[in-house]
mmCIF file of C-alpha atoms and ligand atoms in Angstrom:
data_model
loop_
_atom_site.group_PDB
_atom_site.id
_atom_site.type_symbol
_atom_site.label_atom_id
_atom_site.label_comp_id
_atom_site.label_asym_id
_atom_site.label_seq_id
_atom_site.Cartn_x
_atom_site.Cartn_y
_atom_site.Cartn_z
ATOM 1 C CA UNK A 1 123.524 140.301 -188.967
ATOM 2 C CA UNK A 2 121.301 137.311 -188.187
ATOM 3 C CA UNK A 3 124.090 135.042 -186.895
ATOM 4 C CA UNK A 4 125.301 137.724 -184.482
ATOM 5 C CA UNK A 5 123.859 138.387 -181.027
ATOM 6 C CA UNK A 6 123.160 142.027 -180.370
ATOM 7 C CA UNK A 7 124.569 143.104 -177.016
ATOM 8 C CA UNK A 8 125.011 146.455 -175.335
ATOM 9 C CA UNK A 9 128.002 148.161 -173.795
ATOM 10 C CA UNK A 10 127.253 148.879 -170.135
ATOM 11 C CA UNK A 11 130.605 150.385 -169.143
ATOM 12 C CA UNK A 12 133.883 151.544 -170.686
ATOM 13 C CA UNK A 13 137.149 151.835 -168.793
ATOM 14 C CA UNK A 14 140.124 153.525 -170.412
ATOM 15 C CA UNK A 15 143.242 152.333 -168.552
ATOM 16 C CA UNK A 16 145.561 154.328 -170.833
ATOM 17 C CA UNK A 17 145.080 156.149 -174.149
ATOM 18 C CA UNK A 18 145.372 152.801 -175.958
ATOM 19 C CA UNK A 19 144.208 150.180 -173.457
ATOM 20 C CA UNK A 20 140.472 149.794 -172.898
ATOM 21 C CA UNK A 21 138.012 147.450 -171.183
ATOM 22 C CA UNK A 22 134.375 147.139 -172.199
ATOM 23 C CA UNK A 23 131.669 145.545 -170.070
ATOM 24 C CA UNK A 24 128.969 144.073 -172.278
ATOM 25 C CA UNK A 25 125.476 142.796 -171.649
ATOM 26 C CA UNK A 26 124.835 139.700 -173.808
ATOM 27 C CA UNK A 27 122.959 137.185 -171.678
ATOM 28 C CA UNK A 28 122.648 134.402 -174.283
ATOM 29 C CA UNK A 29 126.396 133.720 -174.513
ATOM 30 C CA UNK A 30 128.005 131.013 -172.344
ATOM 31 C CA UNK A 31 131.690 130.023 -172.270
ATOM 32 C CA UNK A 32 134.471 128.235 -170.385
ATOM 33 C CA UNK A 33 137.174 130.341 -168.690
ATOM 34 C CA UNK A 34 140.020 130.876 -171.180
ATOM 35 C CA UNK A 35 137.783 130.935 -174.261
ATOM 36 C CA UNK A 36 137.136 133.865 -176.574
ATOM 37 C CA UNK A 37 134.122 135.513 -178.171
ATOM 38 C CA UNK A 38 133.940 137.273 -181.517
ATOM 39 C CA UNK A 39 133.063 140.942 -181.161
ATOM 40 C CA UNK A 40 131.779 142.770 -184.208
ATOM 41 C CA UNK A 41 130.461 146.055 -185.545
ATOM 42 C CA UNK A 42 128.712 146.767 -188.848
ATOM 43 C CA UNK A 43 131.241 147.066 -191.677
ATOM 44 C CA UNK A 44 131.708 150.350 -193.508
ATOM 45 C CA UNK A 45 129.507 150.839 -196.589
ATOM 46 C CA UNK A 46 130.843 149.008 -199.644
ATOM 47 C CA UNK A 47 132.627 146.290 -197.625
ATOM 48 C CA UNK A 48 132.348 142.697 -198.909
ATOM 49 C CA UNK A 49 131.120 141.438 -195.506
ATOM 50 C CA UNK A 50 128.305 143.044 -193.512
ATOM 51 C CA UNK A 51 130.221 142.906 -190.195
ATOM 52 C CA UNK A 52 133.820 143.388 -189.040
ATOM 53 C CA UNK A 53 134.482 140.759 -186.354
ATOM 54 C CA UNK A 54 137.562 139.745 -184.348
ATOM 55 C CA UNK A 55 138.217 137.309 -181.456
ATOM 56 C CA UNK A 56 138.530 138.670 -177.884
ATOM 57 C CA UNK A 57 139.150 136.650 -174.717
ATOM 58 C CA UNK A 58 136.604 136.808 -171.913
ATOM 59 C CA UNK A 59 138.067 138.527 -168.849
ATOM 60 C CA UNK A 60 135.130 137.739 -166.552
ATOM 61 C CA UNK A 61 134.565 134.324 -164.972
ATOM 62 C CA UNK A 62 131.748 132.369 -166.656
ATOM 63 C CA UNK A 63 129.109 132.943 -163.963
ATOM 64 C CA UNK A 64 129.414 136.751 -164.016
ATOM 65 C CA UNK A 65 126.207 138.447 -165.188
ATOM 66 C CA UNK A 66 128.004 140.591 -167.787
ATOM 67 C CA UNK A 67 130.961 139.972 -170.065
ATOM 68 C CA UNK A 68 134.180 141.940 -170.020
ATOM 69 C CA UNK A 69 136.876 142.349 -172.673
ATOM 70 C CA UNK A 70 140.310 144.000 -172.519
ATOM 71 C CA UNK A 71 141.886 145.269 -175.717
ATOM 72 C CA UNK A 72 144.584 147.512 -177.088
ATOM 73 C CA UNK A 73 143.937 150.033 -179.860
ATOM 74 C CA UNK A 74 145.950 148.997 -182.908
ATOM 75 C CA UNK A 75 146.411 152.220 -184.881
ATOM 76 C CA UNK A 76 144.729 151.868 -188.284
ATOM 77 C CA UNK A 77 143.206 148.485 -187.351
ATOM 78 C CA UNK A 78 139.763 147.806 -188.856
ATOM 79 C CA UNK A 79 138.031 147.061 -185.524
ATOM 80 C CA UNK A 80 139.954 147.937 -182.352
ATOM 81 C CA UNK A 81 139.846 151.774 -182.784
ATOM 82 C CA UNK A 82 136.086 151.543 -183.370
ATOM 83 C CA UNK A 83 135.577 149.347 -180.286
ATOM 84 C CA UNK A 84 137.559 151.878 -178.251
ATOM 85 C CA UNK A 85 135.186 154.638 -179.377
ATOM 86 C CA UNK A 86 132.131 152.810 -177.937
ATOM 87 C CA UNK A 87 130.570 153.893 -174.671
ATOM 88 C CA UNK A 88 127.785 152.843 -172.309
ATOM 89 C CA UNK A 89 124.523 152.363 -174.204
ATOM 90 C CA UNK A 90 126.096 151.588 -177.585
ATOM 91 C CA UNK A 91 125.234 148.395 -179.479
ATOM 92 C CA UNK A 92 127.915 145.748 -180.018
ATOM 93 C CA UNK A 93 127.557 142.348 -181.687
ATOM 94 C CA UNK A 94 128.890 139.005 -180.465
ATOM 95 C CA UNK A 95 129.302 135.715 -182.255
ATOM 96 C CA UNK A 96 126.695 133.159 -181.136
ATOM 97 C CA UNK A 97 129.261 130.752 -179.621
ATOM 98 C CA UNK A 98 132.445 131.018 -177.586
ATOM 99 C CA UNK A 99 135.486 129.146 -178.905
ATOM 100 C CA UNK A 100 138.964 128.026 -177.962
ATOM 101 C CA UNK A 101 140.915 125.382 -176.075
ATOM 102 C CA UNK A 102 142.994 127.673 -173.854
ATOM 103 C CA UNK A 103 141.275 126.217 -170.808
ATOM 104 C CA UNK A 104 142.516 124.549 -167.627
ATOM 105 C CA UNK A 105 140.407 121.501 -168.498
ATOM 106 C CA UNK A 106 142.816 120.936 -171.440
ATOM 107 C CA UNK A 107 145.904 121.097 -169.201
ATOM 108 C CA UNK A 108 147.425 117.968 -167.591
ATOM 109 C CA UNK A 109 148.200 117.713 -163.876
ATOM 110 C CA UNK A 110 151.316 119.579 -162.672
ATOM 111 C CA UNK A 111 152.697 120.943 -159.409
ATOM 112 C CA UNK A 112 152.707 124.569 -160.564
ATOM 113 C CA UNK A 113 150.633 126.250 -163.268
ATOM 114 C CA UNK A 114 152.572 129.144 -164.814
ATOM 115 C CA UNK A 115 150.348 131.722 -166.530
ATOM 116 C CA UNK A 116 152.662 133.818 -168.731
ATOM 117 C CA UNK A 117 151.161 136.835 -170.514
ATOM 118 C CA UNK A 118 152.116 139.942 -172.443
ATOM 119 C CA UNK A 119 149.852 142.986 -172.830
ATOM 120 C CA UNK A 120 146.208 142.077 -173.356
ATOM 121 C CA UNK A 121 147.136 138.387 -173.051
ATOM 122 C CA UNK A 122 146.395 138.853 -169.350
ATOM 123 C CA UNK A 123 142.656 138.643 -170.114
ATOM 124 C CA UNK A 124 141.967 134.894 -170.210
ATOM 125 C CA UNK A 125 144.003 134.333 -167.038
ATOM 126 C CA UNK A 126 141.790 136.774 -165.144
ATOM 127 C CA UNK A 127 138.837 134.608 -166.115
ATOM 128 C CA UNK A 128 140.602 131.313 -165.331
ATOM 129 C CA UNK A 129 141.976 132.442 -161.952
ATOM 130 C CA UNK A 130 138.521 133.492 -160.781
ATOM 131 C CA UNK A 131 137.137 129.975 -161.227
ATOM 132 C CA UNK A 132 137.642 127.024 -158.847
ATOM 133 C CA UNK A 133 139.400 124.789 -161.412
ATOM 134 C CA UNK A 134 143.060 125.848 -161.164
ATOM 135 C CA UNK A 135 142.985 125.731 -157.369
ATOM 136 C CA UNK A 136 141.767 122.136 -157.286
ATOM 137 C CA UNK A 137 144.201 121.008 -160.007
ATOM 138 C CA UNK A 138 147.528 122.695 -159.127
ATOM 139 C CA UNK A 139 149.397 123.202 -155.860
ATOM 140 C CA UNK A 140 150.669 126.621 -156.959
ATOM 141 C CA UNK A 141 149.680 129.147 -159.608
ATOM 142 C CA UNK A 142 152.017 131.895 -160.824
ATOM 143 C CA UNK A 143 150.660 134.772 -162.943
ATOM 144 C CA UNK A 144 153.256 136.761 -164.897
ATOM 145 C CA UNK A 145 152.092 139.928 -166.691
ATOM 146 C CA UNK A 146 154.678 141.611 -168.935
ATOM 147 C CA UNK A 147 153.998 145.086 -170.293
ATOM 148 C CA UNK A 148 155.927 147.985 -171.793
ATOM 149 C CA UNK A 149 155.111 150.576 -169.111
ATOM 150 C CA UNK A 150 153.748 150.319 -165.558
ATOM 151 C CA UNK A 151 150.440 152.032 -166.460
ATOM 152 C CA UNK A 152 149.614 148.850 -168.403
ATOM 153 C CA UNK A 153 149.724 146.676 -165.259
ATOM 154 C CA UNK A 154 145.932 146.597 -165.226
ATOM 155 C CA UNK A 155 143.281 144.797 -163.127
ATOM 156 C CA UNK A 156 145.211 145.147 -159.852
ATOM 157 C CA UNK A 157 141.892 144.992 -157.941
ATOM 158 C CA UNK A 158 140.970 141.645 -159.483
ATOM 159 C CA UNK A 159 144.494 140.286 -158.951
ATOM 160 C CA UNK A 160 144.537 141.503 -155.338
ATOM 161 C CA UNK A 161 141.234 139.667 -154.852
ATOM 162 C CA UNK A 162 142.822 136.418 -156.031
ATOM 163 C CA UNK A 163 145.860 137.072 -153.794
ATOM 164 C CA UNK A 164 143.501 137.413 -150.828
ATOM 165 C CA UNK A 165 141.312 134.435 -151.712
ATOM 166 C CA UNK A 166 144.206 132.100 -152.610
ATOM 167 C CA UNK A 167 146.882 133.188 -150.146
ATOM 168 C CA UNK A 168 149.813 130.756 -150.176
ATOM 169 C CA UNK A 169 148.816 129.218 -153.516
ATOM 170 C CA UNK A 170 149.035 132.267 -155.808
ATOM 171 C CA UNK A 171 151.939 134.507 -156.847
ATOM 172 C CA UNK A 172 151.697 137.563 -159.129
ATOM 173 C CA UNK A 173 154.819 138.757 -160.911
ATOM 174 C CA UNK A 174 154.585 142.029 -162.876
ATOM 175 C CA UNK A 175 157.249 142.653 -165.538
ATOM 176 C CA UNK A 176 157.900 146.045 -167.160
ATOM 177 C CA UNK A 177 160.189 146.351 -170.187
ATOM 178 C CA UNK A 178 160.508 150.050 -171.021
ATOM 179 C CA UNK A 179 160.855 151.763 -167.637
ATOM 180 C CA UNK A 180 161.840 150.758 -164.127
ATOM 181 C CA UNK A 181 158.966 150.207 -161.721
ATOM 182 C CA UNK A 182 159.176 149.358 -158.032
ATOM 183 C CA UNK A 183 158.030 145.804 -157.391
ATOM 184 C CA UNK A 184 158.220 144.741 -161.040
ATOM 185 C CA UNK A 185 160.927 142.733 -162.751
ATOM 186 C CA UNK A 186 162.652 144.505 -165.670
ATOM 187 C CA UNK A 187 163.015 143.085 -169.171
ATOM 188 C CA UNK A 188 161.275 140.330 -171.111
ATOM 189 C CA UNK A 189 159.903 136.964 -169.974
ATOM 190 C CA UNK A 190 162.254 134.700 -172.025
ATOM 191 C CA UNK A 191 165.404 136.350 -170.629
ATOM 192 C CA UNK A 192 163.965 136.306 -167.093
ATOM 193 C CA UNK A 193 163.373 132.567 -167.424
ATOM 194 C CA UNK A 194 166.804 131.926 -168.918
ATOM 195 C CA UNK A 195 168.697 133.746 -166.146
ATOM 196 C CA UNK A 196 166.583 132.280 -163.331
ATOM 197 C CA UNK A 197 165.184 135.607 -162.065
ATOM 198 C CA UNK A 198 161.550 134.680 -162.742
ATOM 199 C CA UNK A 199 161.695 131.433 -160.766
ATOM 200 C CA UNK A 200 163.639 133.121 -157.962
ATOM 201 C CA UNK A 201 160.980 135.842 -157.716
ATOM 202 C CA UNK A 202 158.080 133.351 -157.826
ATOM 203 C CA UNK A 203 159.728 130.807 -155.539
ATOM 204 C CA UNK A 204 158.635 128.001 -157.886
ATOM 205 C CA UNK A 205 160.315 125.808 -160.482
ATOM 206 C CA UNK A 206 159.551 126.094 -164.182
ATOM 207 C CA UNK A 207 160.605 122.712 -165.537
ATOM 208 C CA UNK A 208 159.231 119.536 -167.081
ATOM 209 C CA UNK A 209 159.064 117.682 -163.752
ATOM 210 C CA UNK A 210 156.957 120.191 -161.818
ATOM 211 C CA UNK A 211 155.264 122.685 -164.106
ATOM 212 C CA UNK A 212 152.855 123.428 -166.909
ATOM 213 C CA UNK A 213 153.092 126.776 -168.726
ATOM 214 C CA UNK A 214 150.148 128.531 -170.379
ATOM 215 C CA UNK A 215 151.358 131.327 -172.692
ATOM 216 C CA UNK A 216 149.136 134.100 -174.048
ATOM 217 C CA UNK A 217 149.749 137.288 -176.015
ATOM 218 C CA UNK A 218 152.438 138.423 -178.425
ATOM 219 C CA UNK A 219 153.343 135.534 -180.783
ATOM 220 C CA UNK A 220 157.035 136.468 -180.647
ATOM 221 C CA UNK A 221 156.958 136.063 -176.852
ATOM 222 C CA UNK A 222 155.179 132.722 -177.255
ATOM 223 C CA UNK A 223 157.877 131.534 -179.692
ATOM 224 C CA UNK A 224 160.777 132.808 -177.601
ATOM 225 C CA UNK A 225 159.465 131.320 -174.354
ATOM 226 C CA UNK A 226 158.907 127.952 -176.029
ATOM 227 C CA UNK A 227 162.518 128.030 -177.259
ATOM 228 C CA UNK A 228 163.814 128.664 -173.716
ATOM 229 C CA UNK A 229 161.540 126.019 -172.211
ATOM 230 C CA UNK A 230 162.659 123.499 -174.849
ATOM 231 C CA UNK A 231 166.140 123.691 -173.317
ATOM 232 C CA UNK A 232 164.487 122.366 -170.122
ATOM 233 C CA UNK A 233 162.818 119.473 -171.926
ATOM 234 C CA UNK A 234 159.392 121.161 -172.037
ATOM 235 C CA UNK A 235 157.291 120.781 -175.182
ATOM 236 C CA UNK A 236 153.842 121.727 -176.510
ATOM 237 C CA UNK A 237 150.976 119.805 -174.949
ATOM 238 C CA UNK A 238 148.621 118.051 -177.323
ATOM 239 C CA UNK A 239 145.686 115.793 -176.473
ATOM 240 C CA UNK A 240 147.376 112.825 -178.160
ATOM 241 C CA UNK A 241 150.881 113.676 -176.964
ATOM 242 C CA UNK A 242 150.944 115.148 -173.450
ATOM 243 C CA UNK A 243 153.423 117.957 -172.863
ATOM 244 C CA UNK A 244 154.096 120.980 -170.681
ATOM 245 C CA UNK A 245 153.133 124.070 -172.706
ATOM 246 C CA UNK A 246 149.718 125.372 -173.859
ATOM 247 C CA UNK A 247 149.556 128.500 -176.028
ATOM 248 C CA UNK A 248 147.190 131.171 -177.334
ATOM 249 C CA UNK A 249 148.580 133.717 -179.801
ATOM 250 C CA UNK A 250 146.693 136.936 -180.529
ATOM 251 C CA UNK A 251 148.036 137.599 -184.020
HETATM 252 C C1 FAD B 1 142.150 133.788 -180.010
HETATM 253 C C2 FAD B 1 142.359 135.278 -180.019
HETATM 254 C C3 FAD B 1 141.980 136.034 -178.929
HETATM 255 C C4 FAD B 1 142.206 137.419 -178.921
HETATM 256 N N1 FAD B 1 141.884 138.135 -177.807
HETATM 257 C C5 FAD B 1 142.213 139.456 -177.762
HETATM 258 C C6 FAD B 1 141.961 140.199 -176.573
HETATM 259 O O1 FAD B 1 141.432 139.703 -175.586
HETATM 260 N N2 FAD B 1 142.338 141.516 -176.585
HETATM 261 C C7 FAD B 1 142.929 142.101 -177.678
HETATM 262 O O2 FAD B 1 143.281 143.297 -177.625
HETATM 263 N N3 FAD B 1 143.130 141.414 -178.811
HETATM 264 C C8 FAD B 1 142.779 140.122 -178.876
HETATM 265 N N4 FAD B 1 142.984 139.432 -180.034
HETATM 266 C C9 FAD B 1 143.366 140.204 -181.237
HETATM 267 C C10 FAD B 1 142.075 140.818 -181.847
HETATM 268 O O3 FAD B 1 141.279 139.770 -182.369
HETATM 269 C C11 FAD B 1 142.345 141.838 -182.972
HETATM 270 O O4 FAD B 1 143.257 141.311 -183.907
HETATM 271 C C12 FAD B 1 142.889 143.155 -182.434
HETATM 272 O O5 FAD B 1 141.941 143.776 -181.548
HETATM 273 C C13 FAD B 1 143.157 144.173 -183.551
HETATM 274 O O6 FAD B 1 142.015 144.277 -184.360
HETATM 275 P P1 FAD B 1 142.000 145.263 -185.591
HETATM 276 O O7 FAD B 1 140.844 144.904 -186.461
HETATM 277 O O8 FAD B 1 142.025 146.696 -185.112
HETATM 278 O O9 FAD B 1 143.385 144.980 -186.347
HETATM 279 P P2 FAD B 1 143.877 143.595 -186.988
HETATM 280 O O10 FAD B 1 143.891 143.756 -188.466
HETATM 281 O O11 FAD B 1 143.075 142.445 -186.443
HETATM 282 O O12 FAD B 1 145.362 143.483 -186.396
HETATM 283 C C14 FAD B 1 146.407 144.282 -186.919
HETATM 284 C C15 FAD B 1 147.703 143.999 -186.190
HETATM 285 O O13 FAD B 1 147.623 144.475 -184.839
HETATM 286 C C16 FAD B 1 148.491 143.755 -183.977
HETATM 287 N N5 FAD B 1 147.685 143.242 -182.851
HETATM 288 C C17 FAD B 1 146.494 142.592 -182.908
HETATM 289 N N6 FAD B 1 146.032 142.299 -181.669
HETATM 290 C C18 FAD B 1 146.939 142.770 -180.807
HETATM 291 C C19 FAD B 1 147.007 142.766 -179.398
HETATM 292 N N7 FAD B 1 146.049 142.221 -178.623
HETATM 293 N N8 FAD B 1 148.077 143.314 -178.816
HETATM 294 C C20 FAD B 1 149.040 143.853 -179.584
HETATM 295 N N9 FAD B 1 149.042 143.909 -180.939
HETATM 296 C C21 FAD B 1 147.999 143.367 -181.545
HETATM 297 C C22 FAD B 1 149.107 142.663 -184.862
HETATM 298 O O14 FAD B 1 150.359 143.127 -185.331
HETATM 299 C C23 FAD B 1 148.100 142.535 -185.987
HETATM 300 O O15 FAD B 1 148.660 141.990 -187.141
HETATM 301 C C24 FAD B 1 142.767 138.052 -180.053
HETATM 302 C C25 FAD B 1 143.100 137.299 -181.174
HETATM 303 C C26 FAD B 1 142.931 135.922 -181.160
HETATM 304 C C27 FAD B 1 143.325 135.128 -182.378
HETATM 305 N N1 NAP B 2 151.909 149.791 -175.291
HETATM 306 C C1 NAP B 2 151.961 150.996 -175.836
HETATM 307 O O1 NAP B 2 152.534 151.936 -175.291
HETATM 308 C C2 NAP B 2 151.279 151.247 -177.159
HETATM 309 C C3 NAP B 2 151.086 152.545 -177.554
HETATM 310 C C4 NAP B 2 150.455 152.776 -178.759
HETATM 311 C C5 NAP B 2 150.051 151.720 -179.533
HETATM 312 N N2 NAP B 2 150.265 150.457 -179.145
HETATM 313 C C6 NAP B 2 149.827 149.376 -180.022
HETATM 314 O O2 NAP B 2 149.566 148.231 -179.315
HETATM 315 C C7 NAP B 2 150.280 147.141 -179.872
HETATM 316 C C8 NAP B 2 150.606 146.204 -178.772
HETATM 317 O O3 NAP B 2 151.237 146.811 -177.682
HETATM 318 P P1 NAP B 2 151.405 146.078 -176.284
HETATM 319 O O4 NAP B 2 152.363 146.903 -175.526
HETATM 320 O O5 NAP B 2 150.093 145.778 -175.691
HETATM 321 O O6 NAP B 2 151.979 144.627 -176.680
HETATM 322 P P2 NAP B 2 153.450 144.134 -177.020
HETATM 323 O O7 NAP B 2 154.067 144.949 -178.096
HETATM 324 O O8 NAP B 2 153.276 142.691 -177.272
HETATM 325 O O9 NAP B 2 154.305 144.359 -175.659
HETATM 326 C C9 NAP B 2 153.952 143.774 -174.427
HETATM 327 C C10 NAP B 2 155.196 143.214 -173.778
HETATM 328 O O10 NAP B 2 155.665 142.121 -174.541
HETATM 329 C C11 NAP B 2 157.055 142.239 -174.697
HETATM 330 N N3 NAP B 2 157.550 141.526 -175.858
HETATM 331 C C12 NAP B 2 157.534 141.892 -177.146
HETATM 332 N N4 NAP B 2 158.136 140.951 -177.898
HETATM 333 C C13 NAP B 2 158.553 139.982 -177.059
HETATM 334 C C14 NAP B 2 159.261 138.762 -177.233
HETATM 335 N N5 NAP B 2 159.665 138.341 -178.429
HETATM 336 N N6 NAP B 2 159.526 138.022 -176.146
HETATM 337 C C15 NAP B 2 159.126 138.420 -174.924
HETATM 338 N N7 NAP B 2 158.477 139.572 -174.703
HETATM 339 C C16 NAP B 2 158.191 140.346 -175.761
HETATM 340 C C17 NAP B 2 157.275 143.736 -174.784
HETATM 341 O O11 NAP B 2 158.655 144.024 -174.528
HETATM 342 P P3 NAP B 2 159.428 145.237 -175.283
HETATM 343 O O12 NAP B 2 158.966 146.494 -174.660
HETATM 344 O O13 NAP B 2 160.862 144.897 -175.010
HETATM 345 O O14 NAP B 2 159.068 145.169 -176.751
HETATM 346 C C18 NAP B 2 156.344 144.219 -173.696
HETATM 347 O O15 NAP B 2 156.951 144.122 -172.451
HETATM 348 C C19 NAP B 2 151.464 147.738 -180.573
HETATM 349 O O16 NAP B 2 151.890 146.897 -181.640
HETATM 350 C C20 NAP B 2 150.876 149.031 -181.044
HETATM 351 O O17 NAP B 2 150.200 148.799 -182.287
HETATM 352 C C21 NAP B 2 150.871 150.205 -177.943
#
């Protein structure tokens, strides 16, 4: 376990039966908003590796005294059900370094930054939006969170805080796919882009001239959104070949 930092769970929040946040004390770990840590627990006896580790995006902004992670329980998964069973006081291990390039510093200038997420893909945006960077780099920021049911529209307090702090520059658009919910759009992000409802709701354009899109969550959503945006001339951003789309897939 020598390459792992031992941290401690200081709080557990169960949003639903399968959606959980853990607050973790691990002072030695620093990161940029949008990056991920590796969380780990000792592997079961007889396993080839001593630890079972997986990547998880930081939800907290970098200067927060404790780290926070949001995750869904994948039934039968090697790690997520065990993480969900942890509670305050339990030990948890973290990789010694944060990783990832899903950061605003990697994104070129644009009029509007679109933050498009499904499920737990909301996490890195909560970190990013609570730093100063996006507000000095983009005129508008739109956060879209798409979930199956309204109970999964989590972190309303944090989002309301950004709405208060960044009034006029920030728009939050909840999307619910498997029930109707007042105030939320119905359906999936790619269809809502294609038929213009997402832009109409946000009051901002999602096109190559004015926007950059950061996509995080379900890889099928990431693929389908890229296909729709390609019809608008938007392509993946790379350091050597600037574009309009930055992605993080969770599996
Ligand atoms: C860069 C990166 C960042 C990540 N950040 C997060 C995060 O912040 N929160 C989080 O919950 N997960 C995150 N993940 C996924 C996470 O690392 C684990 O894969 C997940 O918690 C399941 O772990 P497991 O060992 O139980 O099952 P695994 O064997 O790792 O996964 C089994 C299957 O579960 C499904 N799955 C995995 N993750 C998710 C998910 N988040 N939502 C829906 N279905 C999923 C996929 O079908 C996957 O093949 C991230 C992954 C990557 C690559
Ligand atoms: N959420 C739950 O109720 C629940 C319960 C038990 C277990 N789980 C476990 O958690 C895992 C993840 O669940 P999750 O709900 O967090 O994530 P998810 O399955 O990725 O769903 C989140 C949102 O993404 C949408 N989506 C799926 N594919 C898409 C695509 N190709 N394009 C655009 N949008 C797309 C979903 O719409 P659709 O609804 O149309 O698919 C939903 O609105 C499941 O695989 C399961 O193992 C979840």
